[in-house]
Tab-separated table of C-alpha atoms and ligand atoms in Angstrom:
chain	number	residue	atom	x	y	z
A	1	MET	CA	78.696	14.905	95.182
A	2	ARG	CA	76.379	12.933	97.538
A	3	LYS	CA	73.371	14.350	95.800
A	4	ARG	CA	74.707	13.245	92.451
A	5	GLN	CA	75.282	9.702	93.870
A	6	VAL	CA	71.669	9.583	95.179
A	7	LEU	CA	70.328	10.733	91.786
A	8	LYS	CA	72.347	8.088	90.027
A	9	ALA	CA	71.072	5.403	92.412
A	10	VAL	CA	67.500	6.554	91.797
A	11	ALA	CA	68.031	6.457	88.003
A	12	LEU	CA	69.374	2.863	88.298
A	13	VAL	CA	66.316	1.725	90.301
A	14	VAL	CA	63.988	3.363	87.755
A	15	THR	CA	65.815	1.655	84.824
A	16	ALA	CA	65.624	-1.737	86.593
A	17	LEU	CA	62.001	-1.327	87.385
A	18	THR	CA	61.230	-0.394	83.789
A	19	ALA	CA	63.199	-3.425	82.509
A	20	THR	CA	61.263	-5.766	84.972
A	21	GLN	CA	57.946	-4.033	83.881
A	22	SER	CA	58.547	-4.646	80.236
A	23	ILE	CA	59.470	-8.271	80.857
A	24	ALA	CA	56.242	-8.641	82.985
A	25	ASP	CA	53.861	-6.935	80.658
A	26	GLY	CA	54.128	-9.484	77.921
A	27	ASN	CA	56.006	-7.171	75.482
A	28	THR	CA	59.091	-9.255	75.649
A	29	PHE	CA	60.109	-12.268	73.703
A	30	LYS	CA	62.606	-14.383	75.460
A	31	ILE	CA	65.167	-16.659	73.853
A	32	GLY	CA	67.062	-18.994	76.253
A	33	LEU	CA	70.369	-19.657	74.622
A	34	ILE	CA	72.118	-22.686	76.223
A	35	LEU	CA	75.713	-22.865	75.195
A	36	PRO	CA	79.062	-24.489	76.241
A	37	MET	CA	80.749	-21.157	77.323
A	38	THR	CA	83.256	-23.196	79.322
A	39	GLY	CA	84.579	-26.742	79.186
A	40	GLN	CA	85.717	-28.766	76.127
A	41	GLN	CA	83.449	-27.096	73.597
A	42	ALA	CA	83.888	-23.503	74.801
A	43	SER	CA	84.930	-22.287	71.341
A	44	THR	CA	81.452	-23.354	70.031
A	45	GLY	CA	79.811	-21.175	72.807
A	46	ARG	CA	82.035	-18.198	71.978
A	47	GLN	CA	81.264	-18.474	68.201
A	48	ILE	CA	77.452	-18.862	68.636
A	49	GLU	CA	77.226	-16.065	71.226
A	50	ALA	CA	79.012	-13.745	68.905
A	51	ALA	CA	76.810	-14.701	65.979
A	52	ALA	CA	73.573	-14.336	67.890
A	53	LYS	CA	74.641	-10.883	69.109
A	54	LEU	CA	75.692	-9.867	65.595
A	55	TYR	CA	72.275	-10.915	64.221
A	56	MET	CA	70.549	-8.826	66.818
A	57	ALA	CA	72.842	-5.844	66.230
A	58	GLN	CA	72.097	-5.966	62.489
A	59	ASN	CA	68.342	-6.710	62.788
A	60	GLY	CA	67.326	-4.803	65.840
A	61	ASP	CA	66.035	-6.065	69.165
A	62	THR	CA	62.338	-5.344	68.559
A	63	VAL	CA	60.409	-7.783	66.370
A	64	ALA	CA	56.670	-7.462	65.605
A	65	GLY	CA	56.323	-5.146	68.573
A	66	LYS	CA	58.120	-7.445	71.030
A	67	LYS	CA	61.432	-6.707	72.657
A	68	ILE	CA	63.859	-9.570	72.210
A	69	HIS	CA	65.540	-10.665	75.384
A	70	LEU	CA	68.494	-13.082	74.932
A	71	ILE	CA	69.263	-15.099	78.013
A	72	ILE	CA	72.592	-16.867	77.716
A	73	LYS	CA	73.386	-19.778	80.063
A	74	ASP	CA	76.625	-21.753	80.164
A	75	ASP	CA	76.024	-25.492	80.279
A	76	THR	CA	79.745	-26.111	80.764
A	77	THR	CA	79.600	-28.798	78.064
A	78	ILE	CA	77.682	-31.162	80.588
A	79	PRO	CA	74.379	-32.508	79.224
A	80	ASP	CA	72.770	-32.670	82.766
A	81	VAL	CA	73.464	-29.062	83.190
A	82	SER	CA	71.912	-28.181	79.807
A	83	LYS	CA	68.717	-29.970	80.899
A	84	ARG	CA	68.549	-28.268	84.270
A	85	LEU	CA	69.118	-24.901	82.760
A	86	ALA	CA	66.389	-25.521	80.102
A	87	GLN	CA	63.983	-26.516	82.924
A	88	GLU	CA	64.777	-23.242	84.835
A	89	LEU	CA	64.421	-21.120	81.698
A	90	VAL	CA	61.022	-22.675	80.831
A	91	VAL	CA	59.645	-22.600	84.381
A	92	ASN	CA	61.147	-19.534	85.994
A	93	ASP	CA	61.990	-17.226	83.042
A	94	LYS	CA	59.104	-18.398	80.793
A	95	VAL	CA	61.181	-18.375	77.670
A	96	ASP	CA	59.364	-18.533	74.272
A	97	VAL	CA	62.232	-20.442	72.591
A	98	LEU	CA	65.172	-22.557	73.697
A	99	ALA	CA	68.242	-22.498	71.491
A	100	GLY	CA	71.892	-23.319	71.222
A	101	PHE	CA	73.105	-26.877	72.192
A	102	GLY	CA	76.817	-27.388	71.457
A	103	ILE	CA	76.879	-31.161	71.686
A	104	THR	CA	74.542	-33.924	70.837
A	105	PRO	CA	74.169	-35.276	74.438
A	106	SER	CA	73.040	-31.754	75.541
A	107	ALA	CA	70.423	-31.590	72.809
A	108	LEU	CA	69.155	-35.054	73.569
A	109	ALA	CA	69.082	-34.390	77.314
A	110	THR	CA	66.862	-31.269	76.783
A	111	ALA	CA	64.477	-32.624	74.172
A	112	PRO	CA	61.964	-33.968	76.673
A	113	ILE	CA	61.699	-30.425	78.279
A	114	ALA	CA	60.850	-28.979	74.847
A	115	THR	CA	58.153	-31.667	74.305
A	116	GLN	CA	56.567	-31.316	77.715
A	117	SER	CA	56.467	-27.503	77.698
A	118	LYS	CA	55.653	-27.286	73.913
A	119	THR	CA	58.696	-24.831	73.608
A	120	PRO	CA	60.394	-24.748	70.160
A	121	MET	CA	63.984	-25.741	70.587
A	122	VAL	CA	66.370	-24.502	67.906
A	123	VAL	CA	69.584	-26.767	67.625
A	124	MET	CA	72.256	-24.491	66.293
A	125	ALA	CA	75.253	-26.808	66.715
A	126	ALA	CA	74.753	-30.499	67.525
A	127	ALA	CA	74.656	-32.663	64.497
A	128	THR	CA	73.676	-36.274	65.063
A	129	SER	CA	70.831	-37.284	62.758
A	130	SER	CA	68.507	-38.710	65.440
A	131	ILE	CA	68.256	-35.325	67.343
A	132	THR	CA	65.243	-34.019	65.368
A	133	GLN	CA	63.474	-37.278	66.146
A	134	ALA	CA	63.961	-36.749	69.928
A	135	SER	CA	61.192	-34.049	70.065
A	136	PRO	CA	58.536	-32.686	67.600
A	137	TYR	CA	59.549	-29.230	68.827
A	138	ILE	CA	63.140	-29.419	67.592
A	139	VAL	CA	64.267	-27.477	64.518
A	140	ARG	CA	67.820	-27.698	63.350
A	141	THR	CA	69.980	-24.959	61.745
A	142	SER	CA	73.424	-26.610	61.909
A	143	PHE	CA	73.975	-29.729	59.761
A	144	THR	CA	74.163	-33.466	60.146
A	145	LEU	CA	77.330	-35.520	59.952
A	146	ALA	CA	75.567	-38.056	57.746
A	147	GLN	CA	74.905	-35.114	55.291
A	148	ALA	CA	78.495	-34.103	55.188
A	149	ALA	CA	80.159	-37.572	55.317
A	150	VAL	CA	78.332	-38.982	52.304
A	151	ALA	CA	80.026	-36.534	50.013
A	152	MET	CA	83.454	-37.573	51.168
A	153	GLY	CA	82.519	-41.249	50.801
A	154	ASP	CA	81.853	-40.495	47.137
A	155	TRP	CA	84.818	-38.245	46.506
A	156	ALA	CA	87.684	-40.049	48.211
A	157	PRO	CA	87.518	-43.488	46.311
A	158	LYS	CA	87.075	-41.698	42.993
A	159	ASN	CA	90.256	-39.675	43.737
A	160	GLY	CA	92.753	-42.440	44.455
A	161	MET	CA	91.800	-43.195	48.055
A	162	LYS	CA	90.578	-46.787	48.097
A	163	LYS	CA	91.994	-48.153	51.295
A	164	VAL	CA	90.911	-45.864	54.256
A	165	VAL	CA	91.147	-45.932	58.011
A	166	THR	CA	88.318	-44.096	59.860
A	167	LEU	CA	89.019	-42.278	63.159
A	168	VAL	CA	86.024	-40.750	64.932
A	169	SER	CA	84.894	-39.459	68.301
A	170	ASP	CA	83.071	-42.272	69.978
A	171	TYR	CA	79.547	-40.708	70.340
A	172	GLY	CA	76.552	-39.804	68.159
A	173	PRO	CA	78.129	-37.533	65.455
A	174	GLY	CA	81.208	-39.678	65.173
A	175	ILE	CA	79.296	-42.824	64.767
A	176	ASP	CA	77.018	-41.269	62.132
A	177	ALA	CA	80.099	-39.910	60.332
A	178	GLU	CA	81.691	-43.394	60.304
A	179	LYS	CA	78.562	-45.161	59.172
A	180	TYR	CA	77.696	-42.839	56.282
A	181	PHE	CA	81.288	-42.475	55.018
A	182	VAL	CA	81.930	-46.154	55.034
A	183	GLU	CA	78.602	-47.036	53.352
A	184	ARG	CA	79.481	-44.671	50.416
A	185	LEU	CA	83.176	-45.714	50.303
A	186	LEU	CA	82.180	-49.493	50.026
A	187	PHE	CA	79.526	-48.655	47.413
A	188	ASN	CA	82.238	-46.874	45.452
A	189	GLY	CA	84.652	-49.804	45.569
A	190	GLY	CA	86.811	-48.662	48.467
A	191	GLN	CA	87.732	-50.638	51.524
A	192	VAL	CA	88.038	-50.015	55.220
A	193	ALA	CA	91.441	-51.065	56.735
A	194	GLU	CA	90.158	-50.357	60.236
A	195	SER	CA	87.547	-48.271	62.094
A	196	LEU	CA	88.928	-46.558	65.182
A	197	ARG	CA	86.954	-44.676	67.776
A	198	VAL	CA	88.468	-42.233	70.383
A	199	PRO	CA	86.800	-41.126	73.548
A	200	MET	CA	84.841	-37.879	73.249
A	201	ARG	CA	86.277	-36.341	76.405
A	202	ASN	CA	89.956	-35.542	76.619
A	203	PRO	CA	91.125	-37.829	73.725
A	204	ASP	CA	94.743	-38.915	73.331
A	205	PHE	CA	95.130	-39.364	69.627
A	206	ALA	CA	98.717	-40.641	69.784
A	207	PRO	CA	98.080	-44.402	70.112
A	208	PHE	CA	95.419	-44.355	67.428
A	209	LEU	CA	97.581	-42.399	64.895
A	210	GLN	CA	100.393	-44.781	65.536
A	211	LYS	CA	98.214	-47.639	64.600
A	212	VAL	CA	97.106	-45.790	61.495
A	213	ARG	CA	100.707	-45.256	60.508
A	214	ASP	CA	101.389	-49.027	60.758
A	215	LEU	CA	98.285	-49.854	58.619
A	216	LYS	CA	99.547	-47.390	55.838
A	217	PRO	CA	96.172	-46.669	54.339
A	218	ASP	CA	95.792	-44.282	51.279
A	219	ALA	CA	93.791	-42.002	53.519
A	220	LEU	CA	92.737	-41.360	57.147
A	221	PHE	CA	89.101	-40.203	57.417
A	222	VAL	CA	88.558	-38.147	60.668
A	223	PHE	CA	85.617	-36.764	62.567
A	224	VAL	CA	86.389	-34.903	65.800
A	225	PRO	CA	84.071	-32.202	67.249
A	226	SER	CA	84.871	-28.586	66.540
A	227	GLY	CA	87.831	-27.461	68.584
A	228	ALA	CA	89.684	-30.909	68.519
A	229	GLY	CA	90.952	-30.643	64.914
A	230	ALA	CA	94.220	-28.738	65.539
A	231	ALA	CA	95.356	-31.442	68.029
A	232	VAL	CA	94.691	-34.199	65.389
A	233	MET	CA	96.480	-32.159	62.679
A	234	LYS	CA	99.550	-31.471	64.847
A	235	GLN	CA	99.977	-35.182	65.850
A	236	PHE	CA	99.305	-36.372	62.296
A	237	LEU	CA	102.152	-34.139	61.036
A	238	GLU	CA	104.470	-34.881	63.987
A	239	ARG	CA	104.320	-38.603	63.069
A	240	GLY	CA	105.202	-37.674	59.408
A	241	MET	CA	102.075	-39.390	58.226
A	242	ASP	CA	101.649	-37.022	55.353
A	243	LYS	CA	105.254	-37.746	54.277
A	244	ALA	CA	104.383	-41.539	54.537
A	245	GLY	CA	101.807	-40.946	51.781
A	246	ILE	CA	98.715	-40.986	53.987
A	247	LYS	CA	96.115	-38.348	53.076
A	248	LEU	CA	94.071	-36.670	55.796
A	249	ILE	CA	90.370	-36.321	54.827
A	250	GLY	CA	87.242	-35.744	56.864
A	251	THR	CA	84.160	-33.696	57.444
A	252	GLY	CA	85.073	-30.044	57.863
A	253	ASP	CA	85.033	-30.249	61.532
A	254	VAL	CA	88.662	-31.141	61.463
A	255	THR	CA	89.755	-28.014	59.543
A	256	ASP	CA	87.366	-25.783	61.535
A	257	ASP	CA	87.662	-22.117	60.534
A	258	ASP	CA	88.082	-21.223	64.199
A	259	GLN	CA	91.480	-23.044	64.302
A	260	LEU	CA	92.531	-23.490	60.689
A	261	ASN	CA	94.602	-20.428	60.252
A	262	ASP	CA	96.911	-21.416	63.151
A	263	MET	CA	97.534	-24.961	61.805
A	264	GLY	CA	100.302	-23.866	59.523
A	265	ASP	CA	101.345	-25.135	56.038
A	266	GLY	CA	100.993	-28.838	57.109
A	267	ALA	CA	97.299	-28.361	56.727
A	268	LEU	CA	97.630	-27.299	53.038
A	269	HIS	CA	95.807	-29.491	50.617
A	270	VAL	CA	93.606	-31.314	53.126
A	271	VAL	CA	90.239	-32.138	51.499
A	272	THR	CA	87.098	-32.081	53.549
A	273	SER	CA	83.344	-32.000	52.947
A	274	HIS	CA	81.152	-29.541	54.835
A	275	HIS	CA	78.261	-27.143	54.655
A	276	TYR	CA	80.219	-23.895	55.505
A	277	SER	CA	83.500	-22.270	54.756
A	278	ALA	CA	84.420	-18.722	55.743
A	279	SER	CA	85.711	-18.252	52.261
A	280	HIS	CA	82.466	-19.277	50.631
A	281	PRO	CA	82.394	-16.885	47.564
A	282	SER	CA	78.980	-15.129	47.935
A	283	ALA	CA	78.186	-11.461	48.635
A	284	THR	CA	76.019	-12.611	51.620
A	285	ASN	CA	79.008	-14.485	53.092
A	286	LYS	CA	81.515	-11.722	52.576
A	287	LYS	CA	79.192	-9.219	54.334
A	288	PHE	CA	78.698	-11.748	57.151
A	289	VAL	CA	82.378	-12.500	57.688
A	290	GLU	CA	83.401	-8.853	57.542
A	291	ALA	CA	80.728	-7.849	60.092
A	292	PHE	CA	81.591	-10.734	62.323
A	293	GLN	CA	85.263	-9.996	62.317
A	294	LYS	CA	84.665	-6.361	62.992
A	295	ALA	CA	82.468	-6.947	65.916
A	296	ASN	CA	84.803	-9.696	67.375
A	297	LYS	CA	88.472	-8.410	67.261
A	298	GLY	CA	89.139	-10.190	63.927
A	299	MET	CA	87.813	-13.631	65.002
A	300	ARG	CA	86.873	-15.683	62.007
A	301	PRO	CA	83.391	-17.209	62.065
A	302	ASN	CA	83.224	-20.917	61.731
A	303	PHE	CA	80.347	-23.321	60.894
A	304	MET	CA	79.010	-23.005	64.529
A	305	ALA	CA	78.693	-19.289	64.131
A	306	VAL	CA	76.629	-19.728	60.999
A	307	GLY	CA	74.363	-22.206	62.785
A	308	GLY	CA	73.711	-19.630	65.424
A	309	TYR	CA	73.252	-16.700	63.089
A	310	ASP	CA	70.764	-18.603	60.892
A	311	GLY	CA	68.999	-19.892	64.058
A	312	MET	CA	68.359	-16.399	65.191
A	313	ARG	CA	66.972	-15.592	61.747
A	314	VAL	CA	64.603	-18.601	61.921
A	315	ILE	CA	63.366	-17.372	65.301
A	316	TYR	CA	62.982	-13.766	64.207
A	317	GLU	CA	61.038	-14.792	61.077
A	318	ALA	CA	58.873	-17.116	63.124
A	319	LEU	CA	57.967	-14.441	65.504
A	320	LYS	CA	57.097	-12.023	62.544
A	321	ALA	CA	55.052	-14.667	60.939
A	322	SER	CA	53.066	-15.027	64.124
A	323	LYS	CA	52.481	-11.337	64.209
A	324	GLY	CA	54.259	-11.048	67.569
A	325	GLN	CA	51.793	-13.441	69.162
A	326	GLY	CA	54.306	-16.239	69.659
A	327	GLY	CA	53.061	-19.461	71.242
A	328	GLY	CA	55.022	-22.675	70.899
A	329	ASP	CA	52.871	-24.273	68.241
A	330	ALA	CA	52.454	-21.158	66.054
A	331	LEU	CA	56.203	-20.495	66.285
A	332	LEU	CA	57.071	-24.037	65.342
A	333	ALA	CA	54.625	-23.997	62.364
A	334	ALA	CA	56.349	-20.826	61.147
A	335	MET	CA	59.788	-22.263	61.474
A	336	LYS	CA	58.978	-25.217	59.308
A	337	GLY	CA	59.482	-24.625	55.616
A	338	GLN	CA	61.645	-21.465	56.030
A	339	ILE	CA	63.842	-21.011	53.013
A	340	PHE	CA	66.525	-18.286	52.535
A	341	GLU	CA	70.044	-17.521	51.647
A	342	SER	CA	72.403	-18.072	54.459
A	343	PRO	CA	76.091	-17.100	54.495
A	344	ARG	CA	76.675	-20.868	53.763
A	345	GLY	CA	74.507	-20.717	50.604
A	346	PRO	CA	70.798	-21.514	50.180
A	347	MET	CA	69.178	-23.282	53.104
A	348	PHE	CA	65.730	-24.751	53.828
A	349	ILE	CA	63.986	-26.210	56.934
A	350	ASP	CA	62.219	-29.289	55.828
A	351	SER	CA	58.678	-29.107	57.282
A	352	GLN	CA	58.364	-32.925	57.512
A	353	THR	CA	61.590	-33.578	59.279
A	354	ARG	CA	62.312	-30.090	60.827
A	355	ASP	CA	65.878	-30.648	59.664
A	356	ILE	CA	68.098	-28.599	57.443
A	357	VAL	CA	68.420	-29.183	53.742
A	358	GLN	CA	71.592	-27.472	52.309
A	359	ASN	CA	74.488	-27.668	49.888
A	360	ILE	CA	77.539	-29.750	50.863
A	361	TYR	CA	80.834	-28.465	49.514
A	362	LEU	CA	84.142	-30.210	48.821
A	363	ARG	CA	86.923	-27.994	49.873
A	364	LYS	CA	90.709	-27.942	49.859
A	365	VAL	CA	92.880	-26.002	52.303
A	366	GLN	CA	94.720	-23.263	50.455
A	367	ARG	CA	96.330	-19.964	51.089
A	368	GLN	CA	94.300	-16.921	50.056
A	369	ASP	CA	95.619	-13.465	50.908
A	370	GLY	CA	98.136	-15.015	53.159
A	371	GLN	CA	95.610	-16.986	55.228
A	372	LEU	CA	94.576	-20.587	55.334
A	373	TYR	CA	91.057	-21.239	54.076
A	374	ASN	CA	88.906	-24.188	53.116
A	375	VAL	CA	88.486	-23.301	49.454
A	376	GLU	CA	85.399	-24.792	47.814
A	377	PHE	CA	85.911	-26.575	44.578
A	378	ASP	CA	82.699	-28.695	44.112
A	379	VAL	CA	79.253	-28.665	45.412
A	380	ILE	CA	76.441	-31.230	45.989
A	381	LYS	CA	73.249	-29.301	46.012
A	382	ASP	CA	70.232	-29.370	48.397
A	383	VAL	CA	71.389	-32.438	50.536
A	384	LYS	CA	68.723	-33.768	52.847
A	385	ASP	CA	69.921	-35.614	55.911
A	386	PRO	CA	70.409	-39.237	54.702
A	387	GLY	CA	69.872	-40.383	58.328
A	388	LYS	CA	66.149	-39.635	57.831
A	389	THR	CA	65.422	-41.852	54.882
A	390	LYS	CA	66.318	-45.185	56.565
B	401	PHB	C1	77.810	-32.803	68.300
B	401	PHB	O1	78.066	-33.128	69.424
B	401	PHB	O2	76.681	-33.087	67.774
B	401	PHB	C2	78.822	-32.137	67.476
B	401	PHB	C3	79.822	-31.253	68.131
B	401	PHB	C4	80.753	-30.697	67.281
B	401	PHB	C5	80.759	-30.870	65.987
B	401	PHB	C6	79.850	-31.635	65.337
B	401	PHB	C7	78.844	-32.323	66.079
B	401	PHB	O3	81.753	-30.287	65.228
């Protein structure tokens, strides 16, 4: 018995030494994945971690002769922590790429580290337009709120919603969503009854929704970050706002696939604009959703998962293109201009802006096979970030 234990211990030490050896001898390619695994945006961390692991399971952990080492760090949804973790990952772990970033303030806080260390930083979630301008080493695989909101600003006034109240989270992505939605709404002959902003941290939607009820607009346009949509939907319905004839519209963050199926029939017919729906009808997406659910006890992938999955692909392809050599500038150059079919549809990394160009879909919540989905009914193709042309 003792002998067996000693042998086991020896085996463990040998394995540990071999692992350290392979990290030290330059055969390893390290990805530092900084995510909110706890705190307000924990669902984003959970989705992206699952997607990154799925990508590796499907595509192997050796690329161009290098062993991929994924180091996941929890920034607890606090930007200062994201920055400190990035610093440690670059200095101590010598990561080749930084990735993740669940919220805009985390991405912005980390940008200077990417610039100083010339480390490519793949933003998989955060979605304020200005992020890619914060460092020349940033590449984005998520979306921008401006990109998504413009489509709704065109659709709503042409579909009977002229008088609109906007309700957004009071920080980068919310302010972008409000600005670009309102701009298009006014251009299309609509009017803004009121623009409301709720705190990003621990918002209480009740007083704001009461105000919306009193204003009786045709529609309420909402942006809240992934994970907060169910609370908005619940309070909207509890106040009978749908019965009062107010339509709920927004970017697809509010009918997030991570929560949608639990929102109940009250969510039916809500129209949103976004870049990804789990029910996107393509063979690539069907395969992705099936594999994701199989690997994660039935969890449905949301738009955050897709940002993570495609971000891993961008990193893998860049490493291949550099023939395993890596190096910040070579990797960055190989990330620019990548074009491929994502589960969301075709996507492209604009080499000028390093931002994503993709389709934006109009979707309506419907039941399919007994479950609630954002069912796409129209598409605006190859949308660039409107926030870059100004
Ligand atoms: C962001 O902080 O940039 C962010 C977070 C969640 C979203 C969209 C944007 O759903």
